[in-house]
Amino acid sequence: MKVLVLNCGSSSVKYQLLEMENESLLARGLLERIGTNDAVLTHQATGKKEVTRTFPVPDHKTAVKEVLSILFDPAYGVIKDVTEISAVGHRVVHAGEEFSGSVLLSTEVKEALKRCIQLAPLHNPPNLLGIEAAEALLPGTPQVGVFDTAFHANMPRHAFLYALPLELYEKYGIRRYGFHGTSHRYVAARAAELAGRNLNELKIITCHLGNGASITAIDGGQVADTSMGFTPLEGLVMGTRCGDLDPAIIPFLMEKEGLDIAGINRLINKGSGLLGLSGISNDMREIEEAAEKGSTRAVDALNVLVHRLRKYIGAYAAVLDGVDILVFTAGIGENSVKVRSLVCQGFSYLGLYIDEEKNRSPKKEKEISTPDSRVKVYVIPTNEELVIARDAAEIVSSLGQAPK
Ligand code: AMP
C-alpha cells in the first residue's frame, strides 16, 4: 500500500510517498513559494537524482497537482498514476478538543477543523486548502487527518488549565493544547522499542528541539504535561520565539515601545529566542560558532536555552515521579553534541549520566547514556511523516477496502 503524506503550510507543501509494506520512502520533496510566479519544487525519488524546477504556482491546488505530476513523471517519478495511491495522510496542526487521534477526513471533520481556525489562524487554513486540493485531485482516495495536538489531548486537567478565570476556558477554549505531538509520540514509542521495554510501563521525557521546541512528560504512553500551550509560543527558548515570559512584560512593552498587537506578536514570535538574545541568528550552528569565538551574546543565548530546558526536565521528573528515559530529537536535539552535553550535566540526583564519546558518535540513532546511568538517554531522529503514513494506512485498512 502506498501512502502520500502532505504537509501544507501557508506558502509551501512538503510531501513524501511511502510504501507501507516495508515502510520505505519512495520519494520526497518540497514545493516552496506558492502564490508566486517562481515557485520552486525540489523533488527526490529514492535512488534517483534530486531535481529542482521553477514555475508559477498560484495556489495550493496547483501545488498539489504539480506534486502529483512529478510523482508520475517518467524520468523522476515513482508511480504510474493516482490509482497507485491508497491514502493521503495530512498533517494538520490544530484539532482543539475535537480529536484525540487521527481520523478519516469527512465533511463533519473538516467543519470541526474550521472551528479550530480561531485557535490556529496561520496553520489550519493552509492545512485545509491542502485537504481540499487532494480531495479534488484524488477523488475517492481516503484522506486522513493527523493532528499535532492529538497526542496531548488527554493530558490531565490540572496540566492543561491556566490559572485564568475558568469562564475564559469555557468561552474561548483558552487552555494548554501542546504541539509537536506526532514527533513526541514517535520518539517515545521508538525509545521504548530501543530499550526493549513496554511503553505502558515507562516514564519518558522527550525533547523536540528544532527551530520550534517543546518538551513532553509521558507516563505509560500518556502525556502528563507538555511545554507548548495555547499556542506554540509557550515553554522552551526557540529559534525566534521567546517561550515562557512574565505576561506583564507584554503590556509594559506595548506601552514603552509603542507597539500594537501585530508589533508585539512579531517581537515575541519572530524576533526573540536565540535570535533576539544573540542578535546573530536563530540557527544553533551559528550560535555555537559565535560562542566559541567569544561572543558573549551567543554564550547568553546558549546558556538561557540550556538552563530553561534543564528546569523543565527537573520539573517533569517531579511530574512523573522519576524518569526512565530522556530523548533528544529534531534539528538541535539530533545534531548538537554541545547542547546535549550541557543539558545532561548535573543530573546526578536523577542518576542520569552520559558518555561523551557516545554523544559525539556520528550515528544518527543512538543511546548516549553510560551503562550505569539509571536514566537511559537516546538521540532519535524524528519521523513525523512515517507516523502520518502509518496512521493513514491503519485507518484505510480498518475501512475494509482492498489495498491498491
Ligand atoms: P528543525 O526545526 O527540526 O528542522 O531544526 C532546525 C534547527 O536545527 C536549525 O535552526 C539549527 O538551529 C539546528 N541544527 C541543525 N543542524 C545542527 C547542527 N549540526 N548543530 C547544531 N544545531 C543544528
Short mmCIF file of C-alpha atoms and ligand atoms in Angstrom, two decimals:
data_model
loop_
_atom_site.label_atom_id
_atom_site.label_comp_id
_atom_site.label_asym_id
_atom_site.label_seq_id
_atom_site.Cartn_x
_atom_site.Cartn_y
_atom_site.Cartn_z
CA MET A 1 0.00 0.00 0.00
CA LYS A 2 1.36 3.44 -0.98
CA VAL A 3 0.54 6.48 1.14
CA LEU A 4 1.12 10.10 0.18
CA VAL A 5 1.88 12.38 3.12
CA LEU A 6 1.17 16.08 2.69
CA ASN A 7 2.21 18.90 5.00
CA CYS A 8 0.76 22.14 3.63
CA GLY A 9 1.99 25.44 5.01
CA SER A 10 0.93 28.94 4.01
CA SER A 11 3.35 29.05 1.07
CA SER A 12 4.76 25.55 0.86
CA VAL A 13 3.88 21.88 0.51
CA LYS A 14 6.18 19.19 1.91
CA TYR A 15 5.45 15.67 0.73
CA GLN A 16 6.57 12.08 0.97
CA LEU A 17 5.36 8.96 -0.78
CA LEU A 18 5.86 5.80 1.28
CA GLU A 19 5.49 2.10 0.54
CA MET A 20 3.87 0.73 3.68
CA GLU A 21 4.70 -2.96 3.08
CA ASN A 22 8.24 -2.24 4.24
CA GLU A 23 7.78 1.39 5.36
CA SER A 24 10.24 2.56 2.71
CA LEU A 25 10.45 6.07 1.33
CA LEU A 26 9.73 6.17 -2.42
CA ALA A 27 10.03 9.91 -2.97
CA ARG A 28 10.11 13.17 -1.05
CA GLY A 29 10.05 16.83 -1.88
CA LEU A 30 9.19 20.40 -1.12
CA LEU A 31 7.32 22.97 -3.20
CA GLU A 32 8.02 26.47 -1.89
CA ARG A 33 6.85 29.99 -2.73
CA ILE A 34 3.27 29.03 -3.55
CA GLY A 35 1.39 32.12 -4.74
CA THR A 36 4.31 33.40 -6.87
CA ASN A 37 5.49 33.06 -10.47
CA ASP A 38 8.74 31.50 -9.37
CA ALA A 39 7.72 28.72 -7.04
CA VAL A 40 10.47 26.16 -6.51
CA LEU A 41 9.94 22.41 -6.49
CA THR A 42 12.73 20.24 -5.10
CA HIS A 43 12.00 16.57 -5.60
CA GLN A 44 13.90 13.39 -4.98
CA ALA A 45 12.87 9.83 -5.72
CA THR A 46 14.83 7.32 -3.65
CA GLY A 47 17.88 6.21 -5.63
CA LYS A 48 17.42 8.89 -8.28
CA LYS A 49 18.97 12.32 -8.78
CA GLU A 50 17.42 15.31 -6.99
CA VAL A 51 15.61 17.64 -9.38
CA THR A 52 14.73 21.32 -8.95
CA ARG A 53 12.17 23.15 -11.07
CA THR A 54 10.92 26.73 -11.01
CA PHE A 55 7.48 27.68 -12.38
CA PRO A 56 4.37 29.70 -11.48
CA VAL A 57 2.17 28.16 -8.77
CA PRO A 58 -0.79 30.43 -7.99
CA ASP A 59 -2.44 28.33 -5.27
CA HIS A 60 -2.42 25.16 -3.18
CA LYS A 61 -4.49 23.17 -5.68
CA THR A 62 -1.91 23.81 -8.40
CA ALA A 63 0.81 22.94 -5.90
CA VAL A 64 -0.67 19.53 -5.10
CA LYS A 65 -1.26 18.96 -8.84
CA GLU A 66 2.43 19.64 -9.52
CA VAL A 67 3.44 17.27 -6.72
CA LEU A 68 1.34 14.53 -8.30
CA SER A 69 2.75 15.31 -11.80
CA ILE A 70 6.32 14.85 -10.64
CA LEU A 71 5.37 11.62 -8.86
CA PHE A 72 4.04 10.34 -12.22
CA ASP A 73 6.95 11.82 -14.24
CA PRO A 74 8.60 9.11 -16.41
CA ALA A 75 12.12 10.29 -15.52
CA TYR A 76 11.82 11.45 -11.91
CA GLY A 77 8.60 9.83 -10.74
CA VAL A 78 7.91 6.58 -8.93
CA ILE A 79 4.31 5.68 -9.81
CA LYS A 80 2.12 5.47 -12.94
CA ASP A 81 -0.94 7.40 -11.79
CA VAL A 82 -3.20 8.27 -8.85
CA THR A 83 -4.70 4.79 -8.67
CA GLU A 84 -1.46 3.62 -7.03
CA ILE A 85 -2.02 5.92 -4.05
CA SER A 86 -4.17 4.14 -1.44
CA ALA A 87 -4.45 7.01 1.03
CA VAL A 88 -3.36 10.57 1.67
CA GLY A 89 -2.23 11.49 5.19
CA HIS A 90 -2.42 15.18 6.02
CA ARG A 91 -0.51 16.88 8.78
CA VAL A 92 -2.98 19.23 10.47
CA VAL A 93 -1.74 21.50 13.24
CA HIS A 94 -4.76 22.11 15.46
CA ALA A 95 -7.66 19.85 16.34
CA GLY A 96 -8.53 21.75 19.54
CA GLU A 97 -10.59 19.50 21.80
CA GLU A 98 -12.27 17.90 18.78
CA PHE A 99 -9.97 14.90 18.18
CA SER A 100 -7.56 12.94 20.32
CA GLY A 101 -6.40 10.70 17.49
CA SER A 102 -6.08 10.56 13.71
CA VAL A 103 -9.33 10.41 11.74
CA LEU A 104 -10.71 9.80 8.29
CA LEU A 105 -11.49 13.22 6.83
CA SER A 106 -15.17 13.82 6.15
CA THR A 107 -17.34 16.90 5.77
CA GLU A 108 -18.01 16.83 9.55
CA VAL A 109 -14.31 16.54 10.37
CA LYS A 110 -13.48 19.44 8.07
CA GLU A 111 -16.19 21.52 9.74
CA ALA A 112 -14.60 20.72 13.12
CA LEU A 113 -11.19 21.77 11.79
CA LYS A 114 -12.69 25.00 10.50
CA ARG A 115 -13.96 25.69 14.04
CA CYS A 116 -10.34 25.32 15.17
CA ILE A 117 -9.15 28.08 12.79
CA GLN A 118 -9.60 30.66 15.56
CA LEU A 119 -7.04 28.66 17.57
CA ALA A 120 -4.55 28.30 14.70
CA PRO A 121 -5.31 31.09 12.24
CA LEU A 122 -1.97 30.75 10.45
CA HIS A 123 -1.79 26.96 10.22
CA ASN A 124 -5.22 25.36 9.86
CA PRO A 125 -6.31 27.35 6.75
CA PRO A 126 -3.41 26.11 4.54
CA ASN A 127 -3.83 22.59 6.00
CA LEU A 128 -7.48 22.71 4.90
CA LEU A 129 -6.51 24.04 1.46
CA GLY A 130 -4.21 21.03 1.05
CA ILE A 131 -7.02 18.67 2.07
CA GLU A 132 -9.44 20.22 -0.40
CA ALA A 133 -6.85 20.13 -3.20
CA ALA A 134 -6.08 16.45 -2.56
CA GLU A 135 -9.79 15.57 -2.41
CA ALA A 136 -10.34 17.25 -5.78
CA LEU A 137 -7.29 15.68 -7.42
CA LEU A 138 -7.61 12.20 -5.92
CA PRO A 139 -11.37 11.69 -5.80
CA GLY A 140 -12.35 8.53 -3.96
CA THR A 141 -8.96 8.14 -2.27
CA PRO A 142 -9.33 8.16 1.54
CA GLN A 143 -7.86 11.24 3.22
CA VAL A 144 -6.72 11.05 6.82
CA GLY A 145 -6.00 13.91 9.21
CA VAL A 146 -3.15 13.55 11.71
CA PHE A 147 -3.06 16.34 14.26
CA ASP A 148 -0.13 17.98 16.06
CA THR A 149 -2.29 18.45 19.13
CA ALA A 150 -3.86 14.96 19.28
CA PHE A 151 -1.22 13.17 21.36
CA HIS A 152 -1.62 15.82 24.08
CA ALA A 153 -5.43 15.86 24.00
CA ASN A 154 -5.81 13.62 27.05
CA MET A 155 -3.33 15.46 29.23
CA PRO A 156 -4.79 15.89 32.73
CA ARG A 157 -6.96 18.88 33.50
CA HIS A 158 -4.50 20.19 36.11
CA ALA A 159 -1.83 20.32 33.37
CA PHE A 160 -3.94 21.97 30.68
CA LEU A 161 -5.80 24.65 32.67
CA TYR A 162 -4.32 28.13 33.02
CA ALA A 163 -4.98 29.98 36.27
CA LEU A 164 -7.22 32.47 34.48
CA PRO A 165 -10.93 32.83 35.28
CA LEU A 166 -12.38 29.45 34.35
CA GLU A 167 -15.12 31.10 32.27
CA LEU A 168 -12.45 32.09 29.74
CA TYR A 169 -11.63 28.43 29.13
CA GLU A 170 -15.31 27.70 28.63
CA LYS A 171 -15.91 30.79 26.45
CA TYR A 172 -12.80 30.78 24.23
CA GLY A 173 -11.15 27.40 24.75
CA ILE A 174 -8.18 29.09 26.41
CA ARG A 175 -6.19 26.15 27.75
CA ARG A 176 -2.91 24.44 27.03
CA TYR A 177 -3.07 22.23 23.91
CA GLY A 178 0.53 21.30 23.17
CA PHE A 179 2.09 20.76 19.73
CA HIS A 180 4.70 18.53 18.01
CA GLY A 181 2.53 15.65 19.26
CA THR A 182 3.29 13.39 16.31
CA SER A 183 7.02 13.76 16.92
CA HIS A 184 6.80 13.20 20.70
CA ARG A 185 4.62 10.13 20.10
CA TYR A 186 7.03 8.67 17.54
CA VAL A 187 10.24 9.12 19.55
CA ALA A 188 8.65 7.88 22.80
CA ALA A 189 7.47 4.67 21.11
CA ARG A 190 10.83 4.23 19.39
CA ALA A 191 12.70 4.80 22.68
CA ALA A 192 10.62 2.08 24.36
CA GLU A 193 11.49 -0.23 21.44
CA LEU A 194 15.20 0.55 21.74
CA ALA A 195 15.07 -0.08 25.49
CA GLY A 196 13.26 -3.37 24.88
CA ARG A 197 10.52 -2.27 27.30
CA ASN A 198 6.79 -1.77 27.12
CA LEU A 199 5.78 1.88 26.62
CA ASN A 200 2.99 1.38 29.17
CA GLU A 201 5.47 0.86 31.99
CA LEU A 202 7.84 3.76 31.21
CA LYS A 203 8.28 7.35 32.37
CA ILE A 204 9.73 9.21 29.39
CA ILE A 205 10.75 12.82 28.80
CA THR A 206 11.01 13.74 25.11
CA CYS A 207 12.81 16.92 23.98
CA HIS A 208 11.86 18.07 20.48
CA LEU A 209 14.48 20.78 19.88
CA GLY A 210 14.15 22.28 16.42
CA ASN A 211 13.53 25.84 15.32
CA GLY A 212 10.34 25.35 17.33
CA ALA A 213 10.96 23.43 20.54
CA SER A 214 8.88 21.58 23.10
CA ILE A 215 9.34 19.02 25.84
CA THR A 216 6.81 16.41 26.93
CA ALA A 217 6.42 14.23 30.03
CA ILE A 218 4.94 10.86 29.08
CA ASP A 219 3.71 8.42 31.72
CA GLY A 220 2.90 4.94 30.44
CA GLY A 221 2.35 6.27 26.92
CA GLN A 222 0.03 9.10 28.07
CA VAL A 223 1.02 12.76 28.08
CA ALA A 224 1.29 14.06 31.65
CA ASP A 225 2.44 17.54 30.62
CA THR A 226 3.98 19.40 27.70
CA SER A 227 5.66 22.78 27.41
CA MET A 228 3.78 24.37 24.50
CA GLY A 229 0.44 25.81 25.46
CA PHE A 230 -2.47 27.67 23.90
CA THR A 231 -0.07 28.40 21.04
CA PRO A 232 3.42 27.10 20.19
CA LEU A 233 4.90 30.17 21.90
CA GLU A 234 4.96 28.84 25.46
CA GLY A 235 7.78 26.90 27.04
CA LEU A 236 11.35 26.48 25.85
CA VAL A 237 13.63 29.06 24.24
CA MET A 238 13.22 28.59 20.47
CA GLY A 239 14.82 29.93 17.28
CA THR A 240 12.82 33.14 17.23
CA ARG A 241 10.10 32.57 19.88
CA CYS A 242 10.60 33.73 23.45
CA GLY A 243 8.99 30.77 25.25
CA ASP A 244 7.92 31.34 28.87
CA LEU A 245 7.61 35.00 29.78
CA ASP A 246 6.12 37.01 32.63
CA PRO A 247 2.83 38.06 30.97
CA ALA A 248 3.13 41.54 32.48
CA ILE A 249 6.02 42.21 30.07
CA ILE A 250 3.55 42.31 27.17
CA PRO A 251 1.52 45.40 28.22
CA PHE A 252 4.71 47.02 29.58
CA LEU A 253 6.48 46.70 26.22
CA MET A 254 3.42 47.71 24.24
CA GLU A 255 3.33 50.94 26.21
CA LYS A 256 7.07 51.68 26.31
CA GLU A 257 7.82 50.74 22.70
CA GLY A 258 4.52 51.96 21.25
CA LEU A 259 3.76 48.51 19.86
CA ASP A 260 0.35 47.46 18.59
CA ILE A 261 -0.90 43.84 18.71
CA ALA A 262 0.81 42.93 15.43
CA GLY A 263 4.05 44.53 16.62
CA ILE A 264 4.19 42.72 19.95
CA ASN A 265 3.23 39.44 18.25
CA ARG A 266 6.08 39.88 15.79
CA LEU A 267 8.52 40.62 18.60
CA ILE A 268 7.70 37.53 20.69
CA ASN A 269 7.25 35.14 17.73
CA LYS A 270 9.82 36.28 15.19
CA GLY A 271 12.35 38.48 16.97
CA SER A 272 13.04 36.70 20.24
CA GLY A 273 14.53 33.35 21.32
CA LEU A 274 18.05 32.57 20.09
CA LEU A 275 17.83 35.35 17.52
CA GLY A 276 16.72 38.02 19.96
CA LEU A 277 19.21 37.06 22.66
CA SER A 278 22.20 36.65 20.35
CA GLY A 279 21.44 39.32 17.78
CA ILE A 280 23.22 36.89 15.42
CA SER A 281 20.93 34.11 14.25
CA ASN A 282 18.11 31.74 15.08
CA ASP A 283 20.32 28.85 13.96
CA MET A 284 22.07 26.92 16.73
CA ARG A 285 25.04 26.16 14.45
CA GLU A 286 25.81 29.86 14.13
CA ILE A 287 25.23 30.44 17.85
CA GLU A 288 27.68 27.66 18.77
CA GLU A 289 30.27 29.00 16.34
CA ALA A 290 29.94 32.58 17.63
CA ALA A 291 30.04 31.39 21.26
CA GLU A 292 33.30 29.55 20.55
CA LYS A 293 34.73 32.74 19.06
CA GLY A 294 33.87 34.56 22.30
CA SER A 295 30.58 36.34 21.52
CA THR A 296 29.03 36.95 24.95
CA ARG A 297 25.58 37.36 23.40
CA ALA A 298 25.86 33.93 21.75
CA VAL A 299 27.02 32.46 25.08
CA ASP A 300 23.97 34.05 26.75
CA ALA A 301 21.64 32.60 24.13
CA LEU A 302 23.08 29.11 24.57
CA ASN A 303 23.07 29.31 28.37
CA VAL A 304 19.48 30.57 28.61
CA LEU A 305 18.27 27.82 26.27
CA VAL A 306 20.10 25.13 28.23
CA HIS A 307 19.03 26.47 31.65
CA ARG A 308 15.35 26.62 30.65
CA LEU A 309 15.48 23.11 29.24
CA ARG A 310 17.15 21.73 32.38
CA LYS A 311 14.47 23.41 34.51
CA TYR A 312 11.77 21.66 32.51
CA ILE A 313 13.50 18.28 32.75
CA GLY A 314 13.66 18.69 36.54
CA ALA A 315 10.02 19.77 36.67
CA TYR A 316 8.92 16.84 34.52
CA ALA A 317 10.91 14.40 36.65
CA ALA A 318 8.72 15.69 39.51
CA VAL A 319 5.53 15.43 37.43
CA LEU A 320 6.38 11.82 36.52
CA ASP A 321 7.84 10.87 39.92
CA GLY A 322 11.04 9.73 38.22
CA VAL A 323 12.41 9.25 34.72
CA ASP A 324 13.35 6.07 32.87
CA ILE A 325 14.23 7.59 29.51
CA LEU A 326 15.23 11.01 28.19
CA VAL A 327 15.05 11.52 24.40
CA PHE A 328 16.56 14.23 22.20
CA THR A 329 15.13 14.81 18.74
CA ALA A 330 14.70 17.41 15.91
CA GLY A 331 17.41 19.67 14.41
CA ILE A 332 19.20 20.72 17.60
CA GLY A 333 18.37 17.58 19.61
CA GLU A 334 19.64 15.29 16.86
CA ASN A 335 22.73 17.28 15.90
CA SER A 336 24.05 19.45 18.70
CA VAL A 337 26.60 17.50 20.72
CA LYS A 338 27.18 20.62 22.79
CA VAL A 339 23.55 21.25 23.76
CA ARG A 340 23.05 17.58 24.73
CA SER A 341 26.24 17.64 26.75
CA LEU A 342 25.37 20.86 28.61
CA VAL A 343 21.78 19.80 29.25
CA CYS A 344 22.79 16.43 30.71
CA GLN A 345 25.32 17.82 33.19
CA GLY A 346 24.33 17.98 36.85
CA PHE A 347 21.58 15.38 36.90
CA SER A 348 23.36 13.10 39.36
CA TYR A 349 20.31 13.29 41.65
CA LEU A 350 18.36 11.53 38.90
CA GLY A 351 21.18 9.08 38.30
CA LEU A 352 21.50 10.41 34.74
CA TYR A 353 24.96 10.28 33.16
CA ILE A 354 26.00 10.46 29.53
CA ASP A 355 29.10 9.10 27.83
CA GLU A 356 30.68 11.98 25.88
CA GLU A 357 32.24 9.64 23.35
CA LYS A 358 28.83 8.11 22.54
CA ASN A 359 27.38 11.64 22.46
CA ARG A 360 29.92 12.59 19.76
CA SER A 361 29.36 9.42 17.71
CA PRO A 362 28.22 10.14 14.12
CA LYS A 363 25.45 7.52 14.41
CA LYS A 364 22.07 9.15 13.94
CA GLU A 365 20.04 6.96 16.28
CA LYS A 366 21.97 6.14 19.44
CA GLU A 367 22.00 5.63 23.18
CA ILE A 368 24.32 8.16 24.78
CA SER A 369 23.92 7.29 28.49
CA THR A 370 26.60 5.37 30.40
CA PRO A 371 25.88 1.70 31.21
CA ASP A 372 25.34 2.57 34.90
CA SER A 373 23.06 5.58 34.26
CA ARG A 374 19.64 4.99 35.87
CA VAL A 375 18.06 7.05 33.08
CA LYS A 376 18.63 5.90 29.52
CA VAL A 377 19.35 8.82 27.18
CA TYR A 378 18.66 8.42 23.47
CA VAL A 379 19.08 10.51 20.35
CA ILE A 380 16.32 9.54 17.94
CA PRO A 381 15.75 11.23 14.56
CA THR A 382 12.09 12.18 14.44
CA ASN A 383 9.90 10.86 11.63
CA GLU A 384 6.53 12.58 11.66
CA GLU A 385 5.82 11.56 8.06
CA LEU A 386 6.14 7.88 8.95
CA VAL A 387 3.64 8.26 11.81
CA ILE A 388 1.21 10.08 9.50
CA ALA A 389 1.58 7.36 6.85
CA ARG A 390 1.15 4.59 9.46
CA ASP A 391 -1.99 6.20 10.85
CA ALA A 392 -3.42 6.70 7.35
CA ALA A 393 -2.64 3.09 6.37
CA GLU A 394 -4.18 1.76 9.57
CA ILE A 395 -7.37 3.78 9.13
CA VAL A 396 -7.69 2.79 5.48
CA SER A 397 -7.12 -0.88 6.34
CA SER A 398 -9.83 -0.68 9.00
CA LEU A 399 -12.26 0.55 6.32
CA GLY A 400 -12.01 -2.92 4.85
CA GLN A 401 -11.03 -1.63 1.41
CA ALA A 402 -8.71 -3.85 -0.53
CA PRO A 403 -5.37 -2.04 -0.63
CA LYS A 404 -4.29 -0.90 -4.04
P1 AMP B 1 14.24 21.63 12.70
O1 AMP B 1 13.25 22.71 13.00
O2 AMP B 1 13.97 20.36 13.43
O3 AMP B 1 14.49 21.44 11.22
O4 AMP B 1 15.62 22.13 13.31
C1 AMP B 1 16.29 23.25 12.73
C2 AMP B 1 17.38 23.72 13.65
O5 AMP B 1 18.27 22.65 13.99
C3 AMP B 1 18.29 24.74 12.98
O6 AMP B 1 17.76 26.02 13.07
C4 AMP B 1 19.55 24.62 13.77
O7 AMP B 1 19.47 25.52 14.84
C5 AMP B 1 19.54 23.21 14.31
N1 AMP B 1 20.62 22.39 13.77
C6 AMP B 1 20.65 21.70 12.61
N2 AMP B 1 21.84 21.08 12.46
C7 AMP B 1 22.60 21.40 13.54
C8 AMP B 1 23.92 21.08 13.99
N3 AMP B 1 24.74 20.30 13.28
N4 AMP B 1 24.33 21.61 15.16
C9 AMP B 1 23.54 22.39 15.90
N5 AMP B 1 22.28 22.72 15.55
C10 AMP B 1 21.82 22.25 14.39
#
